[in-house]
Amino acid sequence: MTVFLDSTDLDGLVGRAELIDAVRAAFLDLARGLAEQPAPQSLPGAGDTQFLPMTATSHRLGLSVVKVMSDAPANRAAGQPAQRSTVLVLDARTGERLAILDGEIGTRMRTAAASAVATDALARSDARVLGLVGAGRLAVEHVHALREVRGIDTVHVWSRTAATVRAFRHAVDGLLDVIEAPGPRQVTEAADILCTLTPARHPVVSGQWFRPGLHVNAVGAPPRPDHREIDATGMARATVVVDSTATQLAKSGEALLSIEEGATLPQTFGRELGAVLAGTTPGRQLPSDITLFNSVGIALEDLAYAAVAIARTRIPDRFSTERRLPAEVAP
């Protein structure tokens, strides 16, 4: 029996703390050889639209996913989402179709959960001030997710549009102090933890603004090799940790453009988050280190979200067994 979950079904279904735990477990699986995460290949659509089929398998959970993400920048002019996605969940052994999920909510939540996992592993334990370059729904989700791992009490935020900042302020009202910044530089210089959440093609943040001790989550640029939010200086100054090296070297403009400009080397992007979590690769070593999680987004994160979401539906019942959902993921 196939479970079909649209955005209405998924809204509020998965808790943030349990998702962070599930995403952390997925990254550890990747480091320990219990998951497969190949680099995706783009499929050109019409005009500037691209499709990105993303795949992953969790041997621990016995699941495989295929996520198809569309990136259609021209949609913005028509007031439509630039990105849409659908996730297909399969039994990794039999190939049985288990579920089909609308990708909007899951993508937003798993992206912020990955940032939370990286922040917990890399940011200073006393980090309290969050900086957000970009103030849309992904920014709101990051506030909630990062507050699960750090005692954030203040956020400095900037967006190109005042209406977006007003909506952000309303969404997080009462959670923390919100300070509207005049630009990305002021956000960066004020932050202990910086999240860049814009669909930028050209850098909006300069590494010259990074203060000692800063942790950065570079999140917003779409998975295209000519898009980036942070310049080559920023990538060179930081200890860079990535979700997947193979994906970074195929799809990350932050990685590929900084390599092309001679500021970094391919091995700069060889430090995977799973290995840091497993203790086989160092992350932050000194309070003064600048750390940066370059988040392109991988299908294994979508698999982690889908596993929890399907378990919450209790359909089919056999999905909620210990074989499929071990203690750190099961409800």
CSV table of C-alpha atoms in Angstrom, one decimal, residues 5-222:
chain,number,residue,atom,x,y,z
A,5,LEU,CA,1.3,12.7,1.6
A,6,ASP,CA,0.7,16.3,0.3
A,7,SER,CA,1.6,19.5,2.1
A,8,THR,CA,-1.6,19.5,4.1
A,9,ASP,CA,-0.8,16.0,5.4
A,10,LEU,CA,2.8,17.0,6.2
A,11,ASP,CA,2.1,20.3,7.9
A,12,GLY,CA,3.1,19.8,11.6
A,13,LEU,CA,3.5,16.1,11.2
A,14,VAL,CA,7.2,15.9,12.0
A,15,GLY,CA,8.8,17.4,15.1
A,16,ARG,CA,11.9,19.4,14.7
A,17,ALA,CA,13.9,17.7,17.5
A,18,GLU,CA,13.1,14.2,16.2
A,19,LEU,CA,14.0,15.3,12.7
A,20,ILE,CA,17.4,16.7,13.8
A,21,ASP,CA,18.1,13.4,15.5
A,22,ALA,CA,17.1,11.5,12.3
A,23,VAL,CA,19.3,13.7,10.0
A,24,ARG,CA,22.2,13.4,12.4
A,25,ALA,CA,21.8,9.6,12.3
A,26,ALA,CA,21.7,9.7,8.5
A,27,PHE,CA,25.0,11.6,8.3
A,28,LEU,CA,26.6,9.1,10.6
A,29,ASP,CA,25.3,6.3,8.5
A,30,LEU,CA,27.0,7.9,5.5
A,31,ALA,CA,30.3,8.1,7.3
A,32,ARG,CA,30.0,4.5,8.5
A,33,GLY,CA,29.2,3.0,5.2
A,34,LEU,CA,25.6,2.3,6.1
A,35,ALA,CA,24.2,4.6,3.4
A,36,GLU,CA,24.7,5.4,-0.3
A,37,GLN,CA,24.7,9.0,-1.6
A,38,PRO,CA,25.8,9.4,-5.2
A,39,ALA,CA,26.3,12.9,-6.7
A,40,PRO,CA,23.2,14.0,-8.7
A,41,GLN,CA,23.2,14.9,-12.4
A,42,SER,CA,21.1,17.7,-13.8
A,43,LEU,CA,18.5,17.3,-16.5
A,44,PRO,CA,17.9,20.4,-18.6
A,45,GLY,CA,14.2,21.5,-18.9
A,46,ALA,CA,12.8,24.3,-21.0
A,47,GLY,CA,14.4,27.7,-20.8
A,48,ASP,CA,16.4,28.2,-17.7
A,49,THR,CA,14.6,25.4,-15.8
A,50,GLN,CA,16.6,22.4,-14.6
A,51,PHE,CA,15.6,19.2,-13.0
A,52,LEU,CA,17.7,17.5,-10.4
A,53,PRO,CA,17.0,13.8,-9.7
A,54,MET,CA,18.5,13.0,-6.3
A,55,THR,CA,18.9,9.5,-4.9
A,56,ALA,CA,20.0,7.8,-1.7
A,57,THR,CA,19.8,4.5,0.1
A,58,SER,CA,19.8,3.8,3.9
A,59,HIS,CA,20.9,0.2,4.6
A,60,ARG,CA,20.0,0.7,8.2
A,61,LEU,CA,16.4,1.7,7.5
A,62,GLY,CA,16.1,-0.5,4.4
A,63,LEU,CA,14.9,2.5,2.3
A,64,SER,CA,15.8,4.2,-1.0
A,65,VAL,CA,14.5,7.6,-2.2
A,66,VAL,CA,14.3,9.3,-5.5
A,67,LYS,CA,13.7,13.1,-5.1
A,68,VAL,CA,13.1,15.1,-8.3
A,69,MET,CA,13.7,18.8,-7.7
A,70,SER,CA,12.9,21.4,-10.3
A,71,ASP,CA,14.7,24.8,-10.3
A,72,ALA,CA,12.8,27.3,-12.4
A,73,PRO,CA,14.0,30.8,-11.7
A,74,ALA,CA,11.6,32.4,-14.1
A,75,ASN,CA,8.7,31.3,-11.8
A,76,ARG,CA,9.5,34.2,-9.4
A,77,ALA,CA,8.3,36.8,-11.9
A,78,ALA,CA,4.9,35.0,-12.0
A,79,GLY,CA,4.7,34.8,-8.2
A,80,GLN,CA,5.2,31.0,-8.3
A,81,PRO,CA,7.8,28.9,-6.4
A,82,ALA,CA,11.2,28.7,-8.1
A,83,GLN,CA,11.7,25.3,-6.7
A,84,ARG,CA,9.3,22.3,-6.4
A,85,SER,CA,10.1,18.7,-5.5
A,86,THR,CA,8.5,15.3,-5.1
A,87,VAL,CA,10.0,12.4,-3.1
A,88,LEU,CA,9.4,8.8,-4.0
A,89,VAL,CA,10.2,6.3,-1.2
A,90,LEU,CA,11.0,2.6,-2.0
A,91,ASP,CA,11.7,-0.5,-0.2
A,92,ALA,CA,15.5,-0.9,-0.7
A,93,ARG,CA,15.3,-4.7,-1.0
A,94,THR,CA,12.1,-5.4,-2.9
A,95,GLY,CA,11.7,-2.1,-4.8
A,96,GLU,CA,8.1,-1.8,-3.5
A,97,ARG,CA,6.8,1.8,-3.7
A,98,LEU,CA,6.0,2.8,-0.1
A,99,ALA,CA,5.2,6.5,-0.3
A,100,ILE,CA,5.1,9.6,-2.4
A,101,LEU,CA,5.6,12.9,-0.6
A,102,ASP,CA,5.2,16.5,-1.7
A,103,GLY,CA,8.7,18.0,-1.1
A,104,GLU,CA,8.1,21.6,-0.1
A,105,ILE,CA,7.7,21.2,3.7
A,106,GLY,CA,10.2,18.3,4.0
A,107,THR,CA,12.9,20.1,2.0
A,108,ARG,CA,12.6,23.2,4.2
A,109,MET,CA,12.6,21.3,7.4
A,110,ARG,CA,15.4,18.8,6.5
A,111,THR,CA,17.5,21.7,5.2
A,112,ALA,CA,17.2,23.6,8.6
A,113,ALA,CA,17.7,20.3,10.5
A,114,ALA,CA,21.0,19.7,8.6
A,115,SER,CA,22.1,23.3,9.5
A,116,ALA,CA,21.2,22.5,13.2
A,117,VAL,CA,23.2,19.3,13.1
A,118,ALA,CA,26.2,21.2,11.7
A,119,THR,CA,25.8,24.0,14.1
A,120,ASP,CA,25.7,21.7,17.0
A,121,ALA,CA,28.9,20.0,15.8
A,122,LEU,CA,30.8,23.1,14.8
A,123,ALA,CA,29.6,26.3,16.5
A,124,ARG,CA,30.9,27.5,19.8
A,125,SER,CA,29.0,26.3,22.7
A,126,ASP,CA,28.4,29.8,23.9
A,127,ALA,CA,27.0,31.1,20.6
A,128,ARG,CA,23.9,33.2,21.3
A,129,VAL,CA,23.6,35.6,18.4
A,130,LEU,CA,22.1,34.4,15.0
A,131,GLY,CA,22.6,36.3,11.8
A,132,LEU,CA,20.3,35.7,8.8
A,133,VAL,CA,21.0,36.9,5.3
A,134,GLY,CA,17.6,36.3,3.8
A,135,ALA,CA,14.3,36.3,5.8
A,136,GLY,CA,11.9,34.0,4.0
A,137,ARG,CA,10.2,30.8,5.3
A,138,LEU,CA,13.6,29.0,5.3
A,139,ALA,CA,14.9,31.7,7.7
A,140,VAL,CA,11.9,31.2,10.0
A,141,GLU,CA,12.6,27.4,10.0
A,142,HIS,CA,16.2,28.0,10.8
A,143,VAL,CA,15.3,30.0,13.8
A,144,HIS,CA,13.3,27.2,15.2
A,145,ALA,CA,15.8,24.4,14.3
A,146,LEU,CA,18.9,26.2,15.6
A,147,ARG,CA,17.1,27.0,18.9
A,148,GLU,CA,17.0,23.3,19.4
A,149,VAL,CA,20.8,23.1,19.6
A,150,ARG,CA,21.9,26.5,20.9
A,151,GLY,CA,20.5,29.1,23.3
A,152,ILE,CA,20.0,31.7,20.7
A,153,ASP,CA,18.4,34.9,22.1
A,154,THR,CA,19.0,37.5,19.4
A,155,VAL,CA,18.8,37.5,15.6
A,156,HIS,CA,20.2,40.1,13.2
A,157,VAL,CA,18.3,39.8,9.9
A,158,TRP,CA,18.5,41.4,6.5
A,159,SER,CA,16.5,40.9,3.3
A,160,ARG,CA,16.2,42.9,0.1
A,161,THR,CA,12.5,43.4,0.7
A,162,ALA,CA,11.0,45.1,3.8
A,163,ALA,CA,7.8,43.1,3.5
A,164,THR,CA,9.8,39.8,3.9
A,165,VAL,CA,11.4,41.1,7.1
A,166,ARG,CA,8.1,42.2,8.5
A,167,ALA,CA,6.6,38.7,7.8
A,168,PHE,CA,9.7,37.2,9.4
A,169,ARG,CA,9.4,39.4,12.5
A,170,HIS,CA,5.7,38.4,12.9
A,171,ALA,CA,6.6,34.7,12.5
A,172,VAL,CA,9.2,34.6,15.3
A,173,ASP,CA,7.5,37.2,17.6
A,174,GLY,CA,8.1,36.4,21.2
A,175,LEU,CA,10.9,33.8,20.5
A,176,LEU,CA,13.9,36.1,20.5
A,177,ASP,CA,15.0,39.7,20.0
A,178,VAL,CA,14.9,40.7,16.3
A,179,ILE,CA,17.3,43.4,15.0
A,180,GLU,CA,16.8,44.5,11.4
A,181,ALA,CA,20.2,45.2,9.8
A,182,PRO,CA,20.9,47.6,6.9
A,183,GLY,CA,22.9,45.0,5.0
A,184,PRO,CA,24.7,41.6,4.9
A,185,ARG,CA,27.9,43.0,6.3
A,186,GLN,CA,26.2,44.2,9.5
A,187,VAL,CA,24.5,40.8,9.9
A,188,THR,CA,27.8,39.0,9.4
A,189,GLU,CA,29.8,41.1,11.8
A,190,ALA,CA,27.2,40.8,14.6
A,191,ALA,CA,26.7,37.1,14.4
A,192,ASP,CA,28.0,34.1,16.3
A,193,ILE,CA,26.2,31.9,13.9
A,194,LEU,CA,25.5,33.1,10.3
A,195,CYS,CA,23.0,31.5,7.9
A,196,THR,CA,22.9,32.6,4.3
A,197,LEU,CA,19.5,31.8,2.8
A,198,THR,CA,19.3,33.6,-0.5
A,199,PRO,CA,19.1,32.2,-4.1
A,200,ALA,CA,22.1,34.4,-5.0
A,201,ARG,CA,24.1,33.9,-8.2
A,202,HIS,CA,26.8,36.3,-7.1
A,203,PRO,CA,28.3,36.6,-3.6
A,204,VAL,CA,26.3,38.6,-1.0
A,205,VAL,CA,28.7,37.8,1.8
A,206,SER,CA,32.5,38.6,1.9
A,207,GLY,CA,34.9,36.4,3.8
A,208,GLN,CA,36.7,39.6,4.9
A,209,TRP,CA,33.7,40.2,7.2
A,210,PHE,CA,34.2,37.0,9.1
A,211,ARG,CA,35.1,37.4,12.8
A,212,PRO,CA,37.2,34.8,14.7
A,213,GLY,CA,34.9,32.2,16.2
A,214,LEU,CA,32.1,32.6,13.7
A,215,HIS,CA,30.2,29.6,12.4
A,216,VAL,CA,28.5,29.9,9.0
A,217,ASN,CA,25.8,27.7,7.4
A,218,ALA,CA,25.9,28.5,3.6
A,219,VAL,CA,22.5,27.2,2.5
A,220,GLY,CA,20.6,29.3,0.0
A,221,ALA,CA,22.3,29.1,-3.3
A,222,PRO,CA,20.6,26.6,-5.7
